[in-house]
Every structure is written in C-alpha cells, then in structure tokens.
Coordinates of C-alpha atoms in Angstrom, one line a residue:
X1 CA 26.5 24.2 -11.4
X2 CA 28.9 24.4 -14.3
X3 CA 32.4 26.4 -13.3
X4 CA 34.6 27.5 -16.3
X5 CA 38.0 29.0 -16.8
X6 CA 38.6 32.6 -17.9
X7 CA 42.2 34.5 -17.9
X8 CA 45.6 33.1 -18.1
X9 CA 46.0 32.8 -22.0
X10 CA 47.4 35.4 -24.7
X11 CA 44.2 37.6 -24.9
X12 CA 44.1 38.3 -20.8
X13 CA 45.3 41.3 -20.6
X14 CA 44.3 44.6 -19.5
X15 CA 45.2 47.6 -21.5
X16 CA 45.5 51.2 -20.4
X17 CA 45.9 54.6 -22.2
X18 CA 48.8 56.4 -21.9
X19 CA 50.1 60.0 -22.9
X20 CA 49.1 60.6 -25.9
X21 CA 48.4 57.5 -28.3
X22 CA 50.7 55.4 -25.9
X23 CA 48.9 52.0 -24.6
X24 CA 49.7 50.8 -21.0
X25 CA 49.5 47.6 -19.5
X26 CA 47.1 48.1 -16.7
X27 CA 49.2 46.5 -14.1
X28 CA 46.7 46.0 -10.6
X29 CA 44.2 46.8 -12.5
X30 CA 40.5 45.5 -10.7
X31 CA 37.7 44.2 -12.6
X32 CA 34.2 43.7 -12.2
X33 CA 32.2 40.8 -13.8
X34 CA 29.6 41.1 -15.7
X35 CA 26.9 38.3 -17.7
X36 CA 25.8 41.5 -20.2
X37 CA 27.7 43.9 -21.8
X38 CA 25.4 46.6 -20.7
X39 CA 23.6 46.4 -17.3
X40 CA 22.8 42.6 -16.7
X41 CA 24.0 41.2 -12.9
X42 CA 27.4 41.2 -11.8
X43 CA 28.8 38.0 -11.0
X44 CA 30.0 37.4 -8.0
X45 CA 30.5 34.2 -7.1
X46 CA 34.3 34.0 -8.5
X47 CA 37.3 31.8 -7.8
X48 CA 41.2 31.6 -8.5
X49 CA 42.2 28.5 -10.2
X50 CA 42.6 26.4 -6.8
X51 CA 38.8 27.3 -5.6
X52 CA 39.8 30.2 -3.4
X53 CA 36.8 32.8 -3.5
X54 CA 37.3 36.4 -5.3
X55 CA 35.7 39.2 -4.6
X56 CA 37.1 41.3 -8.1
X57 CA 39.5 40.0 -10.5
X58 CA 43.0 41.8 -10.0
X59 CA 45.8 42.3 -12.9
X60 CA 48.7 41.0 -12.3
X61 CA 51.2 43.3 -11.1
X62 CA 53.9 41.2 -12.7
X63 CA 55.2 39.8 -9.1
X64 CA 53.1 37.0 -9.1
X65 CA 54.4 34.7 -11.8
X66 CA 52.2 36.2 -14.7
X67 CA 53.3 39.4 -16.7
X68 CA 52.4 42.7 -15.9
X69 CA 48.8 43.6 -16.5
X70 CA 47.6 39.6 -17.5
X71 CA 44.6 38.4 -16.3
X72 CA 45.4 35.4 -13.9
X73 CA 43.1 32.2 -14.7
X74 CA 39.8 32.9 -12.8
X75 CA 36.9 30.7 -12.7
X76 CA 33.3 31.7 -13.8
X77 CA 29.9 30.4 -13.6
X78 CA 29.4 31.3 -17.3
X79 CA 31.3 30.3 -20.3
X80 CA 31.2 34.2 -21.5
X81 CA 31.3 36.9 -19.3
X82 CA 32.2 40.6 -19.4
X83 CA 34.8 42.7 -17.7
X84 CA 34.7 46.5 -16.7
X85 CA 36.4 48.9 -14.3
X86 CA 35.6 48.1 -10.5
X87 CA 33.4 49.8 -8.9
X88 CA 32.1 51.6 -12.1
X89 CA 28.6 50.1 -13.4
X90 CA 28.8 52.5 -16.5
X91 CA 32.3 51.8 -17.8
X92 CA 32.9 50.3 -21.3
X93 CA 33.0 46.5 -21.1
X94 CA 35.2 43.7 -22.8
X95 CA 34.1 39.7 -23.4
X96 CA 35.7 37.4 -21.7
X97 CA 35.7 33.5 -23.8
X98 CA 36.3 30.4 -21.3
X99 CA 39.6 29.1 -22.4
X100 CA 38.0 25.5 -21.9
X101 CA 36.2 26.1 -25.4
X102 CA 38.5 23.5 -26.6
X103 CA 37.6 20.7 -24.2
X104 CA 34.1 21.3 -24.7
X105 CA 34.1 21.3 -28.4
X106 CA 36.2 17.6 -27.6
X107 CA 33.4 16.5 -25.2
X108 CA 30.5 17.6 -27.7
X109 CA 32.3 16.1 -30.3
X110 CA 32.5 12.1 -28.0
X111 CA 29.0 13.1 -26.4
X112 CA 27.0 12.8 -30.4
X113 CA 29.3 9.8 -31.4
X114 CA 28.2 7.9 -28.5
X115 CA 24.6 9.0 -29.3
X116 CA 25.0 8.3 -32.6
X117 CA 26.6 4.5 -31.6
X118 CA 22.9 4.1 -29.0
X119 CA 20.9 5.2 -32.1
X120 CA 22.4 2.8 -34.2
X121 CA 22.0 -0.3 -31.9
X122 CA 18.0 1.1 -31.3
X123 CA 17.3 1.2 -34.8
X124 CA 18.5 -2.7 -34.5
X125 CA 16.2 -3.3 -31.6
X126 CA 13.3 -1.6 -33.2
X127 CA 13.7 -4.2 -36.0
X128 CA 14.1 -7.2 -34.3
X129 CA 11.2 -6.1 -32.3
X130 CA 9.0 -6.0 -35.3
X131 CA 10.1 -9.0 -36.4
X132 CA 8.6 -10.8 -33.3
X133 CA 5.4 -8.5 -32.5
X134 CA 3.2 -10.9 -34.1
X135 CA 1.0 -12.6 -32.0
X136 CA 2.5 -16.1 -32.7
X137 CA 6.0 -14.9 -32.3
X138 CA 5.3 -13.0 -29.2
X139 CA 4.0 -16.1 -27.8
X140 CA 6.8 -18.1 -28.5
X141 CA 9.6 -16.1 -27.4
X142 CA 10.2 -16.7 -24.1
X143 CA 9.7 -14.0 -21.3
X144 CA 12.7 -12.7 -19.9
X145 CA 12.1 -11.6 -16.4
X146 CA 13.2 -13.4 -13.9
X147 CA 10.0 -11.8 -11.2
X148 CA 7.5 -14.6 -13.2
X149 CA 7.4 -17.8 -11.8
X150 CA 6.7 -18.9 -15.9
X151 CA 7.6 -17.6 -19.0
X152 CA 4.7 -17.9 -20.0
X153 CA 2.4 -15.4 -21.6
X154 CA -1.0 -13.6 -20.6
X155 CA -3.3 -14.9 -18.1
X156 CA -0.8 -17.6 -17.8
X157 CA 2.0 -15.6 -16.3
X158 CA 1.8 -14.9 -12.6
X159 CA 4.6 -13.7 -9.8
X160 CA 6.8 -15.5 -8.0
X161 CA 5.6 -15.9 -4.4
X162 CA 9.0 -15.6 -2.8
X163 CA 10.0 -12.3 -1.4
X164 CA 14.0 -11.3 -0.8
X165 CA 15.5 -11.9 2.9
X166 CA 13.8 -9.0 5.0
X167 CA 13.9 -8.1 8.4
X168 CA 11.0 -8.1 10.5
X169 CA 7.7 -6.6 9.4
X170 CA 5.4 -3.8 10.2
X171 CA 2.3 -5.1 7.8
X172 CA 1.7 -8.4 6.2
X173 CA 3.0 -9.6 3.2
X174 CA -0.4 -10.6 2.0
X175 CA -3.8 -9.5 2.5
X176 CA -6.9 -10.2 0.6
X177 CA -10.2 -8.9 2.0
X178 CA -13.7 -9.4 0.6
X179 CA -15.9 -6.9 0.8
X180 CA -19.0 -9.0 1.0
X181 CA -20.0 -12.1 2.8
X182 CA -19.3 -15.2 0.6
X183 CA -21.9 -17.8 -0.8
X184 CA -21.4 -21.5 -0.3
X185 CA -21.3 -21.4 -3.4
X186 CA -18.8 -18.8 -4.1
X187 CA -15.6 -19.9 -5.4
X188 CA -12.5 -21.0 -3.3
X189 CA -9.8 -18.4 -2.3
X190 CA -6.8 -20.9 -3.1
X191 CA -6.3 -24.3 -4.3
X192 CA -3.6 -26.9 -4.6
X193 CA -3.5 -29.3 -7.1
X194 CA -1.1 -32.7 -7.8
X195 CA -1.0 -34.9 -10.8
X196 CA -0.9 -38.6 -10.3
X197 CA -1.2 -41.4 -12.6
X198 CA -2.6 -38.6 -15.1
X199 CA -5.4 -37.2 -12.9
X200 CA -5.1 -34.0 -11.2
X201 CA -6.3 -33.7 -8.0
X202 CA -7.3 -31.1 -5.7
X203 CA -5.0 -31.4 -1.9
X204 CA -6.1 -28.4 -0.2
X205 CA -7.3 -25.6 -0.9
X206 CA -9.0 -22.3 1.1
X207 CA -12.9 -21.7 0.9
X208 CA -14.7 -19.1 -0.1
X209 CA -14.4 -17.8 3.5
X210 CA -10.6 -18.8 3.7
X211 CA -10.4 -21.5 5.9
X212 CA -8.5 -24.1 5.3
X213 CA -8.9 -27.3 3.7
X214 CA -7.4 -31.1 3.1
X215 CA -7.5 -34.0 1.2
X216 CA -6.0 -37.1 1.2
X217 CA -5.6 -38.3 -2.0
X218 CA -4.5 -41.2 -4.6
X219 CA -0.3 -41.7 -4.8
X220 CA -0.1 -39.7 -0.8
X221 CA -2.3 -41.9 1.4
X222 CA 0.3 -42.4 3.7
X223 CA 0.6 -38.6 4.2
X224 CA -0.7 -37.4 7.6
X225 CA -3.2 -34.2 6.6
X226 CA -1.6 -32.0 9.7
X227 CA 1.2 -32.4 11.7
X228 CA 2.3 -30.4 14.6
X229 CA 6.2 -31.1 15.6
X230 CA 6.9 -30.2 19.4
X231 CA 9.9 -30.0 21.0
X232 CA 11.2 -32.5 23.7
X233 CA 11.2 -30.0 26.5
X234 CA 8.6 -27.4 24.9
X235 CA 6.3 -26.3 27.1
X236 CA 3.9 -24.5 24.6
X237 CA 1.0 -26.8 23.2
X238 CA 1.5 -28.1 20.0
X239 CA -2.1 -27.8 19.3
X240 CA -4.1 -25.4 21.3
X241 CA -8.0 -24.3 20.6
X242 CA -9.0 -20.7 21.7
X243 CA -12.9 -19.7 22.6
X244 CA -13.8 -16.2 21.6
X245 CA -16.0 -15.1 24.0
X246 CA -19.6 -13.1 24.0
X247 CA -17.7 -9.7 24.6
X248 CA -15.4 -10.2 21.7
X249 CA -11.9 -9.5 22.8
X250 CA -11.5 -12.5 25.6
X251 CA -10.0 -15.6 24.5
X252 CA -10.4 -18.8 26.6
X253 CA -7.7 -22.3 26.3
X254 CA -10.3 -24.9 26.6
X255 CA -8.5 -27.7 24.8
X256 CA -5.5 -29.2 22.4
X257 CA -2.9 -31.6 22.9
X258 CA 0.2 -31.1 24.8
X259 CA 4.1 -32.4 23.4
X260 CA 3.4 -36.0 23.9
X261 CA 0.2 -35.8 22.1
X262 CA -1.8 -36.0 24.9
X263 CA -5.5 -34.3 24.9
X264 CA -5.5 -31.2 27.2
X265 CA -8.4 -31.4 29.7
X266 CA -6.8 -29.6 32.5
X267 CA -7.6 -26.6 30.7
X268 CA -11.2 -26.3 31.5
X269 CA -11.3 -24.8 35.1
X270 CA -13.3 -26.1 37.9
X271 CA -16.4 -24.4 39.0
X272 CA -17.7 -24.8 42.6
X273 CA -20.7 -26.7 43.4
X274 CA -23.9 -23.6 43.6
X275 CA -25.1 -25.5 46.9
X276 CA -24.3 -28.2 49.7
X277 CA -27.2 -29.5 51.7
X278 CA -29.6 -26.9 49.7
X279 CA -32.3 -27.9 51.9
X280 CA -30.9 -27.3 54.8
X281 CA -30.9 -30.9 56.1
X282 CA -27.8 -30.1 58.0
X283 CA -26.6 -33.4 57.5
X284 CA -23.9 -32.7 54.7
X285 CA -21.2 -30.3 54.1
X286 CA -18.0 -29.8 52.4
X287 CA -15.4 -32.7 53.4
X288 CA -11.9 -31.2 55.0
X289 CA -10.1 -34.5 53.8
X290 CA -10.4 -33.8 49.5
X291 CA -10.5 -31.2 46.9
X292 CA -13.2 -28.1 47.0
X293 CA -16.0 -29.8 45.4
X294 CA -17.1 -28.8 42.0
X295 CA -17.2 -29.5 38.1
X296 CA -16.0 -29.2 34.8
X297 CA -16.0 -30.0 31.3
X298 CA -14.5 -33.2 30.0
X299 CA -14.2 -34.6 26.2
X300 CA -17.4 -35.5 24.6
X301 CA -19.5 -33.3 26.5
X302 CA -18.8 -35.1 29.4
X303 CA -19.0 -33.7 33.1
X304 CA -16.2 -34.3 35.7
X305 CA -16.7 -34.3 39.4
X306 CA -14.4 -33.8 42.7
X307 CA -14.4 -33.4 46.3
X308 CA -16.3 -35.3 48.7
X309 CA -19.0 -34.6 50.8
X310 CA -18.6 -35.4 54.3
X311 CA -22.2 -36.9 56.2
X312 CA -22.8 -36.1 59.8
X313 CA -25.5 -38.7 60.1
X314 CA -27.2 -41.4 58.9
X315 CA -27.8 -40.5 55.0
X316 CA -32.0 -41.0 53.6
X317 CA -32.6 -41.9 49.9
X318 CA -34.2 -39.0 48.4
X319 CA -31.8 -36.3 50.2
X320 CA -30.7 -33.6 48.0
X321 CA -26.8 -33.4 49.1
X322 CA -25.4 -30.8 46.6
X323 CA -26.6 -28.7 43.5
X324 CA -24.6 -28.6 40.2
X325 CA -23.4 -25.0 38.6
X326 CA -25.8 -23.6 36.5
X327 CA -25.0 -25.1 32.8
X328 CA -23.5 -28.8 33.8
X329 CA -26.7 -30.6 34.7
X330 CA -27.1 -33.7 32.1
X331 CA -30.4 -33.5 29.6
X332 CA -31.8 -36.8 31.9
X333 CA -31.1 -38.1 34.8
X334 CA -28.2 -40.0 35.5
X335 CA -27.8 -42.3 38.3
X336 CA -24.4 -43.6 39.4
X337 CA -22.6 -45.4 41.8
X338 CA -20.0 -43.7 44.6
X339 CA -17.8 -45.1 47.0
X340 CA -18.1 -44.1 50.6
X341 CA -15.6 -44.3 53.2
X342 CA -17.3 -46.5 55.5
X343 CA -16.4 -49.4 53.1
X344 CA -19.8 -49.5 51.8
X345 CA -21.1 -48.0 48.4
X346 CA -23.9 -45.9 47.4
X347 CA -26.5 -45.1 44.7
X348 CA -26.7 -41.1 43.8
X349 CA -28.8 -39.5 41.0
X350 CA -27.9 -36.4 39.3
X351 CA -31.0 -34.8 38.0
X352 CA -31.5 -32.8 34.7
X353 CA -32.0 -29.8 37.7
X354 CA -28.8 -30.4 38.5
X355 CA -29.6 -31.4 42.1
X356 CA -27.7 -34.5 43.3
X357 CA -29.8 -36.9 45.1
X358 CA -28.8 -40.1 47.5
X359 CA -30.8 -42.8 46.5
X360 CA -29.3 -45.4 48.7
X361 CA -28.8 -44.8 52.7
X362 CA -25.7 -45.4 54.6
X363 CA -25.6 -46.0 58.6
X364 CA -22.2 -45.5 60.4
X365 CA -21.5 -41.5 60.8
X366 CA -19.6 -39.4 59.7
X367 CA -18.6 -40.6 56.4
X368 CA -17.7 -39.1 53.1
X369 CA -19.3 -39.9 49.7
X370 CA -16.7 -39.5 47.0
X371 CA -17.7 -37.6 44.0
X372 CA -14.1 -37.4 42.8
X373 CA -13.3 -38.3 39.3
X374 CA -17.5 -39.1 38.7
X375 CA -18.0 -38.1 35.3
X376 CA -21.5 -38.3 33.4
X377 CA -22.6 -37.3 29.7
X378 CA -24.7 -34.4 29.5

C-alpha cells in the first residue's frame, strides 16, 4: 500500500476564530481524517514521519520544534485527504494535498520516458520481425534457444535430452505408455542410427514393444553388443536373469554370470528325490556318507544329480532304486554309467517316468552307487 506525506509545509496550519474578526492559531488542536469532504470513512491508519502509529493528528503546541498551531508531517494512505474537528463527524472540513506531489510529478515524468525509450526499440523489433517472417527467412535464421538440440526448424527441431543436475527422484524422467498392444508390424519405439562410408545404418533401436535391440555393423565390428563391467571384489552379478512366476509378484534367480564371467548354475536350487526304494524292496536308502540326494536344473536343459544311494544287499537289474521330482525326468530314456564304491561300476537307466532303474547287479554289501554330479539331457 502506497503511504504519502501530509503537514509540515507553509499551508499546515490550523486556524481558529477569535473575538470578534480576530483569527487564532489553533495551537493542540486534534484532527480527524477524512477520504470525503462530507461523510466518506475516516482514516485511521496514520503515522508520524518516523512510522510511529497516530490515533488523531495533534497541532503543534509550538514546543515541539514546529510553530504554534502547524500541522506536523503525518503520513497518509491517500495522496488527498480531509481534516475536521476530533470527535465531531459533522464539522466543516479542509483538504489536505501530499506534499510529495512534487516527487511524483518527477517519477511520472522518468516512468513515460522510459516507456517511451521500450516503445521506441519495439517499434524496431516489430520491423525487423517483418522483415524476416517470410517463410524462407524464417527458415534461415537460426533458432535461438538454447532447450533444442538443433536450430533447426519444424518437425526438425526436437529437445535436448539432458536434464539439469537434480537430486534424487520421486517419478521417472520418461514414460511412454501405449494404450494398445503393438503389431509386429508396428513401428519401433526408438532407433539409433551411424553413418559410415556414406551409408546410414541402424545400431539399436527399441521395438514396437520396447525391448531392446543391437546390431553390429560395418566400421564397429570390433564392438562388443553388451558389456557388463564388475568390480574386482563385487559381489552382485554382473548379469543376472529373473523368472516371474505364475502368481505374478514372485521373482526367481535362475541364472547369469558372476564377476569373473562365469555362468551361474548354483542358482537353481536342489529338489529332493520324490522316492528311494519306491517299491519297497528294502534294499536301498539314503547314503549317510554324501549329500541329500536330489536334482536340478543345469545349462541346456540339462539335469544334475547328487547324493548316493547306499545298498544293503546284493543289487538285481531291473530294481527301481529312486524316483525323480515330478518335472526332471528326460523325454526318453537315458542309460548311464555310475561308479560304486565297491570298486566296481554299474549300468542305471533313468526312465522318461522318472524312475531310476539298476540295469547291472553288484555283489559285495553294503555299497553306495554314486549319483553325484550325473547329469542327463531332458
């Protein structure tokens, strides 16, 4: 809100009558403030010149520094008020003018040179602007903001992809989302191209779908397609692959390769053999000298094996000594050789049922037949 200066000047005084046609300086005199001469709101909010609130303007008893009945400088919301007799709505009132008229008239006076000065140079801009809104010279003059990768024009301007230093982030930088499920045919999300030798090729690019996509191509054979950089001592997986499983929030490791670029079988658990002696020939059982026999996935769709199974007497080719889980019996039979402790060796079959059948016996109980580190393709 604007504040402006009353009182303190030549006209400031307050005049009172006297005997007869005697005038008297109203010494003390209080004033009301006024924004009308008659009725209108009184003004209240008042000041002395330092800011100190007012709650009347006082004549100055001549004690003060001013002369007997002046107004001392006041300040007022309004640039021209009106003053009456305190405490008297009614009374006869006078017009009070800011004595800041002069620095106004000063600042009014800088405030439409200046606007004259912006109106002058816009009037120049306006005509260099026509001069270039052609077509032809609004393509050639260069585009001037520095958020385009290009100056380019048109459909060949875009933005540069390169945000300003930022903190960490509560949503993405980018999303795109299609509202419909893509046709093979439908056109790639991204690509990359590279000039060499005069031909542009494409390097990578995302599908329709978004996944991605690479090349190797003419002048960058060399270049590896995707490299993964582990750390010495890191213990994630420079490569790891994820199964989403049937209930849709579980995700299973089931393979990569670690730091030294080795491929990551380890990560396929072990699942316990669904039967030993299923028959109930009682001559086989789990062996308390190796690992709890069982399976699990290898590379290539291969099945790994462990444990041994320990014979109480005399094996018979055809005994069914152990069942595979459920999911790891091969599509046809398989038959393979084991080692057996007694120093001799041994013929097994695993069956597309899964069942694991001696086809060779072995004299000399107890022994164990091995199964560790058997593997088979499925």
């Amino acid at each position: 809100m604007s504040v402006y200066t009353h009182g303190g000047d030549l006209a400031a005084y307050v005049i009172a009558a006297g005997e007869g046609d005697a005038l008297l300086l109203g010494a003390g005199a209080e004033l009301d403030v006024w924004n009308a001469r008659t009725g209108g709101e009184q003004i209240t909010d008042l000041t002395d010149a330092d800011g100190v609130p007012l709650p009347k303007i006082v004549a100055s008893d001549g004690t003060d520094g001013f002369e007997a009945g002046q107004i001392p400088p006041y300040k007022a919301p309004l640039p021209a008020v009106w003053l009456g007799e305190a405490g008297n709505p009614a009374a006869s009132r006078v017009m009070s003018i800011t004595v800041d008229t002069p620095d106004m008239i000063t600042d009014a006076l800088e405030r439409a040179a200046a606007a004259q000065t912006a109106a002058v140079a816009a009037a120049a801009y306006a005509a260099e602007l026509a001069a270039s809104s052609s077509v032809s010279g609004h393509e050639q003059k260069a585009d001037p903001h520095p958020q385009y990768a290009t100056d380019a024009r048109g459909d060949a301007r875009w933005l540069v992809g390169k945000p300003a230093p930022h903190g960490p982030l509560s949503e993405p930088l980018w999303v795109h989302r299609l509202t419909s499920q893509p046709a093979t045919s439908s056109a790639d999300t991204a690509q990359w191209y590279v000039t060499h030798n005069g031909v542009e090729y494409l390097l990578w690019w995302w599908n329709e779908r978004g996944y991605p996509r690479y090349e190797q191509k003419p002048g960058a054979l060399y270049e590896n397609l995707v490299v993964a950089i582990g750390a010495y001592n890191g213990t994630g997986y420079p490569i790891l692959v994820e199964r989403r499983e049937s209930n849709g929030t579980t995700r299973t490791q089931v393979g990569g390769f670690d730091k030294d670029g080795r491929q990551l079988l380890s990560l396929h658990p072990w699942t316990a053999l669904a039967a030993i002696d299923p028959n109930g020939l009682g001559r086989y059982t789990q062996s308390p000298s190796g690992e709890t026999l069982g399976a699990r996935w290898d590379a290539n769709d291969t099945v790994r094996l462990r444990g041994r199974l320990r014979a109480s007497s005399s094996t018979v080719s055809g005994d069914v000594m152990a069942t595979l889980p459920a999911g790891f019996a091969p599509s046809h039979d398989r038959m393979l050789v084991v080692p057996v402790s007694n120093g001799a060796a041994t013929a097994i079959e695993i069956m597309s049922t899964g069942a694991i059948v001696c086809r060779r016996a072995n004299t000399g109980p107890p022994f164990d037949i091995s199964l560790d580190d058997l593997t088979f393709t499925t």
